[in-house]
Coordinates of C-alpha atoms in Angstrom, one line a residue:
M1 CA 26.8 -26.7 -28.1
T2 CA 30.7 -26.0 -28.5
D3 CA 33.4 -26.5 -26.7
N4 CA 33.4 -23.0 -25.7
A5 CA 29.9 -22.4 -24.4
P6 CA 29.6 -23.6 -20.7
D7 CA 27.7 -26.7 -19.5
H8 CA 25.3 -24.2 -17.2
L9 CA 24.4 -20.7 -16.9
D10 CA 24.9 -18.1 -13.8
P11 CA 22.0 -16.5 -13.1
D12 CA 24.3 -13.6 -11.8
D13 CA 25.7 -13.3 -15.3
D14 CA 23.3 -13.0 -17.1
P15 CA 21.7 -9.7 -16.6
S16 CA 18.1 -10.8 -18.2
A17 CA 17.7 -13.7 -15.3
V18 CA 14.6 -13.3 -13.1
T19 CA 15.3 -12.7 -9.6
F20 CA 13.1 -12.7 -6.4
V21 CA 14.0 -9.2 -6.1
G22 CA 13.6 -8.0 -9.7
F23 CA 10.3 -9.6 -9.0
V24 CA 8.9 -8.0 -6.5
L25 CA 10.5 -4.8 -7.8
S26 CA 8.6 -4.9 -11.1
L27 CA 5.6 -6.0 -9.3
A28 CA 6.2 -2.6 -7.1
H29 CA 6.9 -1.0 -10.4
T30 CA 3.5 -1.7 -11.9
A31 CA 1.8 -0.1 -8.4
A32 CA 3.3 3.3 -9.3
V33 CA 3.0 2.8 -12.4
H34 CA -0.9 2.5 -11.6
F35 CA -0.8 4.9 -8.6
G36 CA 0.3 7.6 -11.3
D37 CA 4.3 8.2 -9.6
V38 CA 5.6 6.8 -12.5
P39 CA 5.4 6.7 -16.9
D40 CA 3.8 3.8 -18.1
P41 CA 6.8 1.8 -19.6
V42 CA 4.9 1.2 -23.0
T43 CA 3.4 4.7 -23.8
G44 CA 5.7 6.6 -21.8
Q45 CA 2.2 8.9 -20.7
T46 CA 1.5 9.0 -16.8
A47 CA -2.1 8.3 -16.1
P48 CA -4.0 9.1 -13.7
P49 CA -4.2 6.8 -10.4
H50 CA -6.1 3.3 -11.2
L51 CA -6.7 2.4 -7.0
P52 CA -8.0 -1.3 -8.1
A53 CA -5.1 -1.9 -10.3
A54 CA -3.0 -0.2 -7.8
K55 CA -4.4 -2.3 -5.0
Q56 CA -4.1 -5.8 -6.9
M57 CA -0.2 -4.9 -7.1
I58 CA -0.7 -4.7 -3.2
D59 CA -2.7 -8.0 -2.2
I60 CA -0.6 -9.7 -4.8
L61 CA 2.6 -8.4 -3.2
A62 CA 1.2 -9.7 0.2
L63 CA 0.3 -12.7 -1.1
I64 CA 3.6 -13.5 -1.5
E65 CA 5.5 -11.5 1.8
E66 CA 2.4 -14.0 3.6
K67 CA 3.0 -17.5 1.4
T68 CA 7.3 -17.2 1.2
R69 CA 7.4 -16.2 5.0
G70 CA 10.7 -18.8 6.8
N71 CA 12.0 -19.1 3.0
L72 CA 13.5 -15.1 1.9
T73 CA 16.6 -14.3 2.8
A74 CA 16.6 -10.7 5.4
E75 CA 17.3 -8.7 2.4
E76 CA 14.3 -10.2 0.3
R77 CA 12.3 -10.7 3.4
Q78 CA 13.0 -6.5 3.9
L79 CA 12.6 -5.8 0.9
L80 CA 8.9 -7.6 0.7
E81 CA 7.9 -6.1 4.3
Q82 CA 8.9 -2.3 3.3
L83 CA 7.4 -2.1 -0.2
V84 CA 4.8 -3.6 1.3
Y85 CA 4.1 -0.6 4.1
E86 CA 5.3 2.2 1.8
L87 CA 2.1 1.2 -1.1
K88 CA -0.3 0.2 1.3
M89 CA 1.1 4.0 2.7
R90 CA 0.7 5.4 -1.1
F91 CA -2.3 3.9 -0.9
I92 CA -4.0 5.6 1.7
E93 CA -2.5 8.9 0.4
V94 CA -3.9 8.5 -3.4
S95 CA -6.7 7.1 -2.1
K96 CA -7.7 10.7 0.2
G97 CA -7.2 13.2 -2.7
G98 CA -3.0 13.2 -2.1
P99 CA -0.5 14.5 -3.5
A100 CA -0.3 12.8 -7.5
A101 CA 3.2 11.7 -6.9
P102 CA 4.8 11.8 -3.9
E103 CA 8.9 14.0 -4.1
P104 CA 10.6 12.2 -4.3
S105 CA 9.2 8.5 -4.8
R106 CA 10.0 6.4 -1.5
I107 CA 8.2 3.7 -3.9
I108 CA 10.6 3.3 -7.2
L109 CA 13.6 5.2 -8.1
P110 CA 15.0 4.3 -11.6

C-alpha cells in the first residue's frame, strides 16, 4: 500500500461494494426478467415468462427472509417483505395469463 491509501475501504465509498439491499434487489430484478417484465441485461431482449425460474427466485428471497428474521434493519426487513409479496402477486397474475408487464412495474424501477 502507498502512504496515501487508506488501511481499509469503507463500503459506503465503494459503489461496487455488495450490500444486502443490492443483493436482494438483484434477485428481484432477476425474477422480473423471468416474468418477462424487463429486458435481459445481457441480450437486451425481453423474453416470454419463464415461471419455474421466477418461482425459484421468489423461493430464494422467501428463504432469505426466513433465515434472516431478527437480524435485519427495519428498512431491510420491510424491503424484503414487500418484494416477496409483490413477486408472489406477480407470479399469480402471470400464471393466470395476466398481462406481460404491469404498468408501471411495481417490483423493479430502474
